[in-house]
Tab-separated table of C-alpha atoms in Angstrom:
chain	number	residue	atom	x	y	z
A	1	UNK	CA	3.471	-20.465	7.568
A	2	UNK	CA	4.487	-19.319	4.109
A	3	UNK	CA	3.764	-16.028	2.454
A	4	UNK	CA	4.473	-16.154	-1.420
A	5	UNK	CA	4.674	-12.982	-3.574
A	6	UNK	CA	4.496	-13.903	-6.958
A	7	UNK	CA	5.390	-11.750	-9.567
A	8	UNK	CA	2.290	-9.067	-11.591
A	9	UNK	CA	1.513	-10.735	-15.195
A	10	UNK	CA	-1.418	-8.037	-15.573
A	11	UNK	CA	-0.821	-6.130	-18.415
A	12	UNK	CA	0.498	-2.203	-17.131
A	13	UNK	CA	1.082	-3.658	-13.885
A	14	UNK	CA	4.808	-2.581	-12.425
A	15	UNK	CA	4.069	-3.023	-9.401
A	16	UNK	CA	5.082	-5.650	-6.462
A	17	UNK	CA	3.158	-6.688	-3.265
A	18	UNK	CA	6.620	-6.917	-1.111
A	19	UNK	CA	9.356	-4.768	-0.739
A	20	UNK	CA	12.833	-5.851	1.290
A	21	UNK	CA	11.628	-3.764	4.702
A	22	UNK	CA	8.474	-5.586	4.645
A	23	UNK	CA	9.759	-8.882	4.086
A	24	UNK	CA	12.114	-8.439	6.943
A	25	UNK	CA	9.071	-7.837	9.140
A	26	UNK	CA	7.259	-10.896	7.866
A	27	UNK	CA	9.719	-13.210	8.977
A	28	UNK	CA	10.558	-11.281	12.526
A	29	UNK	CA	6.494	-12.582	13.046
A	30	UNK	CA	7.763	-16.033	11.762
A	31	UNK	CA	6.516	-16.323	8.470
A	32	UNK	CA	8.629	-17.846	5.522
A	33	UNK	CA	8.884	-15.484	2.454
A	34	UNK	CA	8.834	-16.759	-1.074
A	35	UNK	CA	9.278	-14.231	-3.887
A	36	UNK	CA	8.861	-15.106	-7.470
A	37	UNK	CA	12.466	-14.663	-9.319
A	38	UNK	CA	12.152	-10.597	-11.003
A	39	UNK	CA	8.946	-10.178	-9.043
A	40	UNK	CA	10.438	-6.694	-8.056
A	41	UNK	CA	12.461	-6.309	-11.334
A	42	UNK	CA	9.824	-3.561	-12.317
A	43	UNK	CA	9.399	-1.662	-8.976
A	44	UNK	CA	13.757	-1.445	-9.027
A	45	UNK	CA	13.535	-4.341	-6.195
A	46	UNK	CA	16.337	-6.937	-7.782
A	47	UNK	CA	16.037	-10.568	-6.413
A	48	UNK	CA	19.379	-10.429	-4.164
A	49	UNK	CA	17.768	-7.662	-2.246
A	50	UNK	CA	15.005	-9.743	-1.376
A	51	UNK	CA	17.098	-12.706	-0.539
A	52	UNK	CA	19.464	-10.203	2.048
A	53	UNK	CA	16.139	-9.381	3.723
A	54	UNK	CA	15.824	-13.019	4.158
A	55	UNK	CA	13.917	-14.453	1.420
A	56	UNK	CA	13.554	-17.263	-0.546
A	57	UNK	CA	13.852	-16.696	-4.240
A	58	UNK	CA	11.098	-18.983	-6.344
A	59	UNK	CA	12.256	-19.842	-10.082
A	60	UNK	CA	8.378	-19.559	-11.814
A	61	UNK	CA	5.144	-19.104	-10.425
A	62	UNK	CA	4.236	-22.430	-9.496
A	63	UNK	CA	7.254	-22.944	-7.321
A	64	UNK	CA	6.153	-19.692	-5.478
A	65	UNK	CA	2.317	-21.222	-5.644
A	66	UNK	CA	2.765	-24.642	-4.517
A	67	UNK	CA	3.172	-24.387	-0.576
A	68	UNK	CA	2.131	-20.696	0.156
A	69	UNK	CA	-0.867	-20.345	2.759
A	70	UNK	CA	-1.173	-16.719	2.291
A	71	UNK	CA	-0.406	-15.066	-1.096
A	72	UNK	CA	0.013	-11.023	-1.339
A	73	UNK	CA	-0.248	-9.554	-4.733
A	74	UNK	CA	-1.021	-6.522	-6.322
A	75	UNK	CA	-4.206	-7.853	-8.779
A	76	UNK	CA	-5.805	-10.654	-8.727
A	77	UNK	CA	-4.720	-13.993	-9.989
A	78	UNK	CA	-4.929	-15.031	-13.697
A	79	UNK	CA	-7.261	-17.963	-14.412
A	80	UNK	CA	-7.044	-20.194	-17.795
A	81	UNK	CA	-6.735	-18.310	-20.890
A	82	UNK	CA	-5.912	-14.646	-19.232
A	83	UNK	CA	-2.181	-14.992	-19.877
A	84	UNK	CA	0.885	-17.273	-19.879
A	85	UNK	CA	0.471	-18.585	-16.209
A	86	UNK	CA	-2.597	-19.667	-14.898
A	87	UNK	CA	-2.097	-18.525	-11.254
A	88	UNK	CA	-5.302	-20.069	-10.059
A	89	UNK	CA	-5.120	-23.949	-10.530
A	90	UNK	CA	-1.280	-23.292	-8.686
A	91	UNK	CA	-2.999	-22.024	-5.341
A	92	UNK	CA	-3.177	-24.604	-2.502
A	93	UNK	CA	-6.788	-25.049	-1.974
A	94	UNK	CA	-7.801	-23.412	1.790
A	95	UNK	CA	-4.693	-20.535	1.571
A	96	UNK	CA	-5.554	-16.941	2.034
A	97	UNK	CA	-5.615	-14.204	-0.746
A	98	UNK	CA	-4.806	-11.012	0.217
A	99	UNK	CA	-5.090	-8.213	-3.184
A	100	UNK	CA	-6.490	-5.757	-4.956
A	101	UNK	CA	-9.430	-8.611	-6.630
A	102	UNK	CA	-11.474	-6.060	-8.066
A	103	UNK	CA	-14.685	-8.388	-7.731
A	104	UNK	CA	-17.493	-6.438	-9.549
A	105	UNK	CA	-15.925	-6.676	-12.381
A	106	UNK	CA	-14.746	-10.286	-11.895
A	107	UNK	CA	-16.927	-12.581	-10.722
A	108	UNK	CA	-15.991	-15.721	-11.741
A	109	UNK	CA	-12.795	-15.070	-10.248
A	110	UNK	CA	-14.985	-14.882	-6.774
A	111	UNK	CA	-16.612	-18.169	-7.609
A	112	UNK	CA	-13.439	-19.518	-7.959
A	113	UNK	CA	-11.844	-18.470	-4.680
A	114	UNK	CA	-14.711	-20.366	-3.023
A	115	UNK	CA	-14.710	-23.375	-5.066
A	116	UNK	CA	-11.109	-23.733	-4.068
A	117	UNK	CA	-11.923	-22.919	-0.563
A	118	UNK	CA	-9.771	-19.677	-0.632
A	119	UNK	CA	-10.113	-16.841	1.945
A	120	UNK	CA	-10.112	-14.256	0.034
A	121	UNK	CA	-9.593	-10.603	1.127
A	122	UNK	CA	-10.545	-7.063	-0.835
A	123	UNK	CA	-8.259	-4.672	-0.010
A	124	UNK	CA	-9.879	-2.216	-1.862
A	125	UNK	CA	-13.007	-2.658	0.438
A	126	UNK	CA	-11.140	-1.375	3.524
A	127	UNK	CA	-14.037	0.362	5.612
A	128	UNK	CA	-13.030	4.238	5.887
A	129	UNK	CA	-12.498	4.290	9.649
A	130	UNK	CA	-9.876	5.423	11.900
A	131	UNK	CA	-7.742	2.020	12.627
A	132	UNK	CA	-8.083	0.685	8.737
A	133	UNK	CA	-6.181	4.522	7.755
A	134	UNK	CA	-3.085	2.783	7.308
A	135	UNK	CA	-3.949	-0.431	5.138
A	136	UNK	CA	-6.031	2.097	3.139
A	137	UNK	CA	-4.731	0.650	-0.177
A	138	UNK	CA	-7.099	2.962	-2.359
A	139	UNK	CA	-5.596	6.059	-0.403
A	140	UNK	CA	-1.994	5.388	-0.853
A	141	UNK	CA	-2.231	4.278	-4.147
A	142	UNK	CA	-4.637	7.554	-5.051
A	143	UNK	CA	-2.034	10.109	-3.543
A	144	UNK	CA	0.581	8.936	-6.103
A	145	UNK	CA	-1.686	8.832	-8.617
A	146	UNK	CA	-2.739	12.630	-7.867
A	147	UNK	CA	0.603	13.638	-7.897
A	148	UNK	CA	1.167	11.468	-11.243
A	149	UNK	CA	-1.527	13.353	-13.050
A	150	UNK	CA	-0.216	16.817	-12.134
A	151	UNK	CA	3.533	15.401	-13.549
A	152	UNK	CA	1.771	14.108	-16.457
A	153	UNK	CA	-0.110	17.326	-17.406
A	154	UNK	CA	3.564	19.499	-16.968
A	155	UNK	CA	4.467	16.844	-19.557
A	156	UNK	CA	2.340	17.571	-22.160
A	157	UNK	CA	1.716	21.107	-21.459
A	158	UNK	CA	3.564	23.435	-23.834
A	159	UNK	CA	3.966	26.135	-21.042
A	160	UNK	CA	5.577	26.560	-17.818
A	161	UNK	CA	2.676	26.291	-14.721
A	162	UNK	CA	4.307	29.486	-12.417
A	163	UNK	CA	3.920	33.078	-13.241
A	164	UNK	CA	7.160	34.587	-14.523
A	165	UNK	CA	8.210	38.108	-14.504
A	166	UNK	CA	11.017	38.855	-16.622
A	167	UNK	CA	12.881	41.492	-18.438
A	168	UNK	CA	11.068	40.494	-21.799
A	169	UNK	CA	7.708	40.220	-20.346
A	170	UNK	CA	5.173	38.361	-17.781
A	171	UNK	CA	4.239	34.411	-18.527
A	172	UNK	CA	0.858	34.059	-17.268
A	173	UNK	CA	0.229	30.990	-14.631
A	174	UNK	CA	-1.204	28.190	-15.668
A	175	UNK	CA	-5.029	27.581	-14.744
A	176	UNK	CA	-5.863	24.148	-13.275
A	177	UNK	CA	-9.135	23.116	-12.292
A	178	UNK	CA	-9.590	19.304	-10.188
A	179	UNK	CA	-12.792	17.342	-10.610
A	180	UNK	CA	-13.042	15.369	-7.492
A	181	UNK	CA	-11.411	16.112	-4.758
A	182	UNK	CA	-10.977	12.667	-3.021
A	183	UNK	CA	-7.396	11.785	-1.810
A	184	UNK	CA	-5.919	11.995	-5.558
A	185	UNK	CA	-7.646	15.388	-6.176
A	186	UNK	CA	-5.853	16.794	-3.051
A	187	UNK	CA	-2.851	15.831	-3.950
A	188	UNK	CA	-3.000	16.984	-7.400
A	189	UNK	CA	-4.274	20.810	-6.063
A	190	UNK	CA	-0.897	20.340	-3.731
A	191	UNK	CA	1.173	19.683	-6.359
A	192	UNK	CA	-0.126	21.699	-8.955
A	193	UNK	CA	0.077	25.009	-6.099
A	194	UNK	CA	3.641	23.711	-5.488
A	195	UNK	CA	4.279	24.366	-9.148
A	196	UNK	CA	3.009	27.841	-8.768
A	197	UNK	CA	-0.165	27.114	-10.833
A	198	UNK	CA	-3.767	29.017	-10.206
A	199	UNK	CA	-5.599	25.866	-9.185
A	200	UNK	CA	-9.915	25.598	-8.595
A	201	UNK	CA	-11.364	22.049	-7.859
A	202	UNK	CA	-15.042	21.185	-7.573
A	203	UNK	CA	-16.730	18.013	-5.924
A	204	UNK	CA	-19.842	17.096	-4.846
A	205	UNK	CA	-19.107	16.698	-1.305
A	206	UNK	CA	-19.586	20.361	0.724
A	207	UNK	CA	-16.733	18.928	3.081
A	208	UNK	CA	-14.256	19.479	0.248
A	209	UNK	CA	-14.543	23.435	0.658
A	210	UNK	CA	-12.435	23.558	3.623
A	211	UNK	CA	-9.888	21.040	2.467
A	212	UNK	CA	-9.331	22.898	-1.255
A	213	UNK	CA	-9.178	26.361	0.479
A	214	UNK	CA	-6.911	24.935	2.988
A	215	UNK	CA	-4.102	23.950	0.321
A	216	UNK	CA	-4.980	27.636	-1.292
A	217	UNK	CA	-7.296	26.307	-4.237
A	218	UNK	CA	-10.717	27.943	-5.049
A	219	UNK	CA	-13.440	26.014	-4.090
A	220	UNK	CA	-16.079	25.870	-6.905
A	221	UNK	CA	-19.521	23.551	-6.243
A	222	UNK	CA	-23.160	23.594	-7.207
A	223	UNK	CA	-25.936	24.654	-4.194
A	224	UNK	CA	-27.598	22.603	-3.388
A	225	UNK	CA	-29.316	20.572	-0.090
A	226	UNK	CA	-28.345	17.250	-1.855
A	227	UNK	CA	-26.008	15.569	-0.011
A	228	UNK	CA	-22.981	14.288	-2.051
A	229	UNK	CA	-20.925	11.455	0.419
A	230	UNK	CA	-21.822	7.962	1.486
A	231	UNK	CA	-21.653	6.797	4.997
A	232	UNK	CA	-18.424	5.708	4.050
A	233	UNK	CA	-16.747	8.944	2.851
A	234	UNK	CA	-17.335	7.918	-0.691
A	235	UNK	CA	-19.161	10.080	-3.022
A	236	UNK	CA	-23.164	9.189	-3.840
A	237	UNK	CA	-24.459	9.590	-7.189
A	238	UNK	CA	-26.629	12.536	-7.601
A	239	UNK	CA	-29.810	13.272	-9.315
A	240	UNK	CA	-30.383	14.396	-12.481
A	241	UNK	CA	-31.117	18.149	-11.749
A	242	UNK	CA	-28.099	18.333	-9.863
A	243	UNK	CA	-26.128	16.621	-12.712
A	244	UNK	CA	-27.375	19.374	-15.208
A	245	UNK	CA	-26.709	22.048	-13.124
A	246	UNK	CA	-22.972	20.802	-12.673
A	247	UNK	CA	-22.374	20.158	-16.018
A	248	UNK	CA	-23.471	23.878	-16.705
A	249	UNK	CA	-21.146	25.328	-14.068
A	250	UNK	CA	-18.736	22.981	-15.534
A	251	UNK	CA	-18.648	24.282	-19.339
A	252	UNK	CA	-18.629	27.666	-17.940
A	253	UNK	CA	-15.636	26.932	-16.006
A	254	UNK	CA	-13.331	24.739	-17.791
A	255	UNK	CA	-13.397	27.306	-20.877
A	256	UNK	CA	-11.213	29.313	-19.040
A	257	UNK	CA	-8.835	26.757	-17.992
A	258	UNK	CA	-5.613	25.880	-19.607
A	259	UNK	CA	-5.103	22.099	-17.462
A	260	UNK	CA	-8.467	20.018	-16.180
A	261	UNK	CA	-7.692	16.669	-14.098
A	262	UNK	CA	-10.874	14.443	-13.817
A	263	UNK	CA	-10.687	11.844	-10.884
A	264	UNK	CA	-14.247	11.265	-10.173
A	265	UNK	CA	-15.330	7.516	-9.319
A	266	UNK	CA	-18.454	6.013	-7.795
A	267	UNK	CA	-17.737	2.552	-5.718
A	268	UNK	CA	-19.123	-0.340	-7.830
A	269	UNK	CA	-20.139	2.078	-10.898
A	270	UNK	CA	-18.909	3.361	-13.950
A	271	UNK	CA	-17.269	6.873	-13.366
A	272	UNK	CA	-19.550	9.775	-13.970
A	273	UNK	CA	-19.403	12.111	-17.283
A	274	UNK	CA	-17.868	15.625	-16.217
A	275	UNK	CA	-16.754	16.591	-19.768
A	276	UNK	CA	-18.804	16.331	-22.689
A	277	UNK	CA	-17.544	16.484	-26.265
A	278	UNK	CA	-19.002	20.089	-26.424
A	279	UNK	CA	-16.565	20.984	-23.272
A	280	UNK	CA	-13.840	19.631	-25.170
A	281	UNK	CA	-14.594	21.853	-27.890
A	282	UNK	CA	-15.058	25.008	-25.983
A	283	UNK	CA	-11.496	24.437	-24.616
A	284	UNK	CA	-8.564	26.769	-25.617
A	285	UNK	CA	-5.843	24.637	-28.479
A	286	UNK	CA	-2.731	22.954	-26.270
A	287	UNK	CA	-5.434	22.638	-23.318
A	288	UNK	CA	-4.782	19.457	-21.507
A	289	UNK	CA	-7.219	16.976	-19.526
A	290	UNK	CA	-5.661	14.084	-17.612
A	291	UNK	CA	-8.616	11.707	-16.738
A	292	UNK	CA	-7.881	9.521	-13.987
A	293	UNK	CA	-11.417	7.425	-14.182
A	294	UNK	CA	-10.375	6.167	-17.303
A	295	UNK	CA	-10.806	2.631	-16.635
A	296	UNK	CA	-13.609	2.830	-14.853
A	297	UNK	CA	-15.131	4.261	-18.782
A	298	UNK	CA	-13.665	7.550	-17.774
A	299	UNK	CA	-14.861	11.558	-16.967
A	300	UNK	CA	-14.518	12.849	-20.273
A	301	UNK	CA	-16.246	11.474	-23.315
A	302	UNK	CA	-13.377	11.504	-25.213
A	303	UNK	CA	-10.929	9.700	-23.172
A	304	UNK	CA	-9.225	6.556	-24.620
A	305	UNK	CA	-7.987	3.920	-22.356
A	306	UNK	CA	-4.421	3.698	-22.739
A	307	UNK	CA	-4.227	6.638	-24.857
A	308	UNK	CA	-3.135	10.176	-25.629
A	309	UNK	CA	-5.707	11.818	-28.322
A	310	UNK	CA	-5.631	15.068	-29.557
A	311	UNK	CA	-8.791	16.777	-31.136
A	312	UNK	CA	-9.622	18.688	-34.043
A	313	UNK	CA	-9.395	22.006	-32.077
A	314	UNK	CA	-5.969	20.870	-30.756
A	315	UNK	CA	-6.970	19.771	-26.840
A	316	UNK	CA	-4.585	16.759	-25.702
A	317	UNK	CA	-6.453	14.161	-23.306
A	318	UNK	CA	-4.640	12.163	-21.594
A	319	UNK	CA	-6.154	8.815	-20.616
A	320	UNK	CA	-3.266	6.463	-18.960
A	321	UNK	CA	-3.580	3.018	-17.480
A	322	UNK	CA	-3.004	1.796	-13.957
A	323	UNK	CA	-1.008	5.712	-13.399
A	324	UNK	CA	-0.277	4.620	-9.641
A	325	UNK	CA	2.378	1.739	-11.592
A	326	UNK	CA	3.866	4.975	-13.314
A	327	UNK	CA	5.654	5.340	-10.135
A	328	UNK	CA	6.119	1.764	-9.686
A	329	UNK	CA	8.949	1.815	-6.554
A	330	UNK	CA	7.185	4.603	-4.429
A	331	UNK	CA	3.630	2.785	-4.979
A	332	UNK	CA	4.816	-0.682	-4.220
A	333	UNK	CA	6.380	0.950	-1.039
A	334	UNK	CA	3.470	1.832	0.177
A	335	UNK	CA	1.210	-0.878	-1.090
A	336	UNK	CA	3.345	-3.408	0.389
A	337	UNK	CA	3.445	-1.535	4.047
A	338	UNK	CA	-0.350	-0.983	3.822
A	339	UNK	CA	-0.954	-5.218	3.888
A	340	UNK	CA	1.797	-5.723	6.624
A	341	UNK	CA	-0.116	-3.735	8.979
A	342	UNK	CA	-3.156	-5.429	7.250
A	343	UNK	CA	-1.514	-9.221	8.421
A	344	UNK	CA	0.078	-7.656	11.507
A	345	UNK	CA	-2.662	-7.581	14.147
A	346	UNK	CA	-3.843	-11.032	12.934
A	347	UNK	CA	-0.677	-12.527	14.018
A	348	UNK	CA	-0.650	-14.517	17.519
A	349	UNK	CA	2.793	-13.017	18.862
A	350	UNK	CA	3.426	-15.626	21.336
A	351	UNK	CA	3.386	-18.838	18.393
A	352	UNK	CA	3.145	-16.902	15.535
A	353	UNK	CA	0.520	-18.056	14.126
A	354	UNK	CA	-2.853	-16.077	12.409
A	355	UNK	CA	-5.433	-15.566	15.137
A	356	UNK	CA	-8.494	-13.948	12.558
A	357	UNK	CA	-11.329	-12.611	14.432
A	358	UNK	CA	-14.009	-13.320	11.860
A	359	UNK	CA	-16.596	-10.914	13.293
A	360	UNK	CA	-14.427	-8.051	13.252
A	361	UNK	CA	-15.160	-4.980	10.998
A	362	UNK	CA	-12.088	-4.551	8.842
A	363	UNK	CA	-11.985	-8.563	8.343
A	364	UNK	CA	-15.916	-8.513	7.330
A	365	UNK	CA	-15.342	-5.331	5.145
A	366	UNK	CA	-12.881	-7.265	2.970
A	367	UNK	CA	-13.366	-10.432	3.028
A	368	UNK	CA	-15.243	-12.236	0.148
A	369	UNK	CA	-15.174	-15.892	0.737
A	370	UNK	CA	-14.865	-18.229	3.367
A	371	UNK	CA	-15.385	-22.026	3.981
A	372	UNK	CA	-16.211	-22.295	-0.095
A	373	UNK	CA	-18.979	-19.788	0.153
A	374	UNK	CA	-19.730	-16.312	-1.288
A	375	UNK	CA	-19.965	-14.059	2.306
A	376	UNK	CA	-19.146	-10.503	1.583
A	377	UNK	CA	-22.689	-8.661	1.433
A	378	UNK	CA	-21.906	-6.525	-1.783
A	379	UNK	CA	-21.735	-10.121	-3.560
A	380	UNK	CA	-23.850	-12.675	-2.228
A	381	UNK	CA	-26.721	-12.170	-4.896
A	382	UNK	CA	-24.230	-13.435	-7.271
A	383	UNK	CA	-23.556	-16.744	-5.362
C-alpha cells in the first residue's frame, strides 16, 4: 500500500504530516512512502532526508495523489477554486484520509469525501480516553501552542517577566493571568513560572484548581454548582448568570495584570468572549493579550485574525494564525508521531496490510465517511 504526504498549500500552514523517523516506521510495516518534493521545506525537513529514510520523492501534487491509498496531511485538501492545486479531483476514489478536516466548518468538503468514496478520518475528534493519549493531535499541537503564546507575549512585552534585585533598584515581576486552562493554558502557566513571572489562570472546570496550584499558579474561578466539563474533558458552555459573574471577576482581575493569554474554545462553537472592549480599556499602557481562540472569532473583542493591534490606551493584542506552525519542526514532530501510532494498530503485522475494526471507539470517534455515506454522528443531519 502507498502512503502519500503531499505538501500544506493552506495559507500559514508550515507544517508537514511526515517527518524522516516516521517514514522509516511506515515502511518497516510495509507501506511505500511518497512525499511531495519541499513538502518538509518549511518544517527544516529537506527532500534528501526523506529519501535516506527511504522515500520516494513526488515532483507536484498529482504525482504524490495519483496511486496513494492512504494520504496524511496536516489540513484538509483544497477543492476547485481554494488555491493553485486542486487536491481533491487528484485523490484515488476509495483511499483513506487521515487529517486535521475541520468539518463544521467545511462541509462540502465532507460531501465530497463521500461522493468520492473516501474514508475519511478526524483527527481532531480523537475521543479523550486513555489509549487515544498519544494520537491526541489537539493535545500536542496545544502544548506548543501554550508555550508559543508565552514566547510571543516576552516578545512584545517591553519588560523583563522575573523579579530583579539589583544595585540600582528592584524590577517588579511580571503579572500573567491564563484564561483556560486546557493543555495550552498549562503549558503557558509552566512556561510563564519558568520565566519567573507571577502567573493566576481561571477556567471553568473546578478540576483545574489542583493542576494550576500544582505548577505554582493561583487558581482564580467563579462559585458556583454549575458544572463546567463535558463527558469528554472538554469545557460546556455555561449559562448566562454564570457568564456575568465571570466577566465581573474578570475586569476586576485583569486590571491588575501586565500579560493576559486567552485560550478558551468550545468544540463545534465559536470561542467564548472573556475580554470586552471595556477590559481592554481598563488595562495598564504596554499591557499585552495573546488570544489563542482567534480563529475560532477569538476571546477578546478586539482581536484581529492575523494581526497585532494596539489601542488608543496603548494595550498590544496579539491575535496570530495557526501559532502551533510558529514552531513548525517541533509541531510536525509530534503531529506526524501522533498518526503513526494512529495507523499502527490498524496494521495486520503478519501481511501488512490494514485490518480496521469499524466498531471500535477511536475509529467511530473520527471517522466521517464510509462506503460514500455521511456516518460520523456530529454530521449526519447535514447528509
Amino acid at each position: 500500500m502507498i502512503i502519500a504526504i503531499p505538501k500544506e498549500r493552506h495559507q500559514h500552514e508550515k507544517r508537514v504530516a511526515a517527518t524522516p523517523d516516521t517514514v522509516k516506521k511506515l515502511i518497516s510495516f510495509g507501506f511505500n512512502v511518497i512525499v511531495e518534493k519541499d513538502a518538509g521545506k518549511n518544517s527544516q525537513i529537506p527532500d534528501a532526508l526523506y529519501e535516506e529514510a527511504g522515500a520516494s520523492i513526488a515532483a507536484d501534487a498529482s504525482s504524490a495523489y495519483v496511486n496513494a491509498d492512504i494520504i496524511f496531511k496536516v489540513q484538509r485538501p483544497m477543492m476547485n477554486g481554494e488555491g493553485d492545486v486542486d487536491e481533491m479531483s487528484q485523490i484515488k476514489e476509495g483511499s483513506i484520509l487521515v487529517a486535521i478536516l475541520d468539518p463544521t466548518k467545511s462541509p462540502e468538503h465532507v460531501q465530497s469525501y463521500a461522493d468520492k468514496n473516501i474514508s475519511a478520518f478526524a483527527m481532531e475528534f480523537m475521543p479523550r480516553i486513555t489509549r487515544a493519549q498519544s494520537m491526541d493531535v489537539l493535545s500536542s499541537q496545544s502544548n506548543l501552542a501554550g508555550y508559543c503564546a508565552v514566547i510571543d507575549a516576552a516578545h512584545e512585552y517591553g519588560r523583563a517577566f522575573p523579579m530583579m534585585m539589583t544595585a540600582a533598584g528592584t524590577v517588579a515581576p511580571a503579572k500573567i493571568m491564563i484564561m483556560g486552562v486546557g493543555v495550552a493554558g498549562l503549558q503557558a502557566i509552566a512556561t510563564a513560572k519558568r520565566l519567573g513571572a507571577v502567573v493566576s489562570a481561571t477556567d471553568v472546570r473546578a478540576a483545574a484548581a489542583e493542576q494550576v496550584e500544582s505548577l505554582g499558579g493561583k487558581f482564580i474561578m467563579v462559585e458556583t454548582e454549575e458544572s463546567g466539563e463535558t463527558e469528554g474533558g472538554y469545557a460546556r458552555e455555561m449559562s448566562d448568570d454564570y457568564k456575568k459573574r465571570q466577566a465581573e471577576l474578570i475586569a476586576e482581575t485583569i486590571k491588575k495584570q501586565d500579560i493576559a493569554i486567552t485560550t478558551a474554545l468550545i468544540p463545534g462553537r465559536p470561542a467564548p468572549i472573556l475580554i470586552t472592549d471595556e477590559m481592554v480599556a481598563s488595562m495598564k499602557p504596554g499591557s499585552i493579550i495573546i488570544d489563542l481562540a482567534v480563529e475560532a472569532g477569538g476571546n477578546c473583542t478586539l482581536s484581529q485574525p492575523g494581526e497585532i493591534v494596539t489601542t488608543d490606551n496603548g494595550v498590544i493584542i496579539v491575535g496570530h494564525l495557526n501559532v502551533p506552525s510558529r514552531l513548525a519542526t517541533d509541531a510536525s514532530a509530534l503531529y506526524s508521531k501522533n498518526l503513526l501510532n494512529f495507523i499502527t494498530p490498524l496494521v495486520n503485522e503478519e501481511t501488512g496490510d490494514l485490518n480496521i475494526d469499524w466498531e471500535d471507539e477511536i475509529i467511530t470517534g473520527t471517522l466521517l465517511t464510509k462506503d460514500k455515506t455521511i456516518v460520523h454522528e456530529r454530521l449526519k443531519g447535514g447528509n
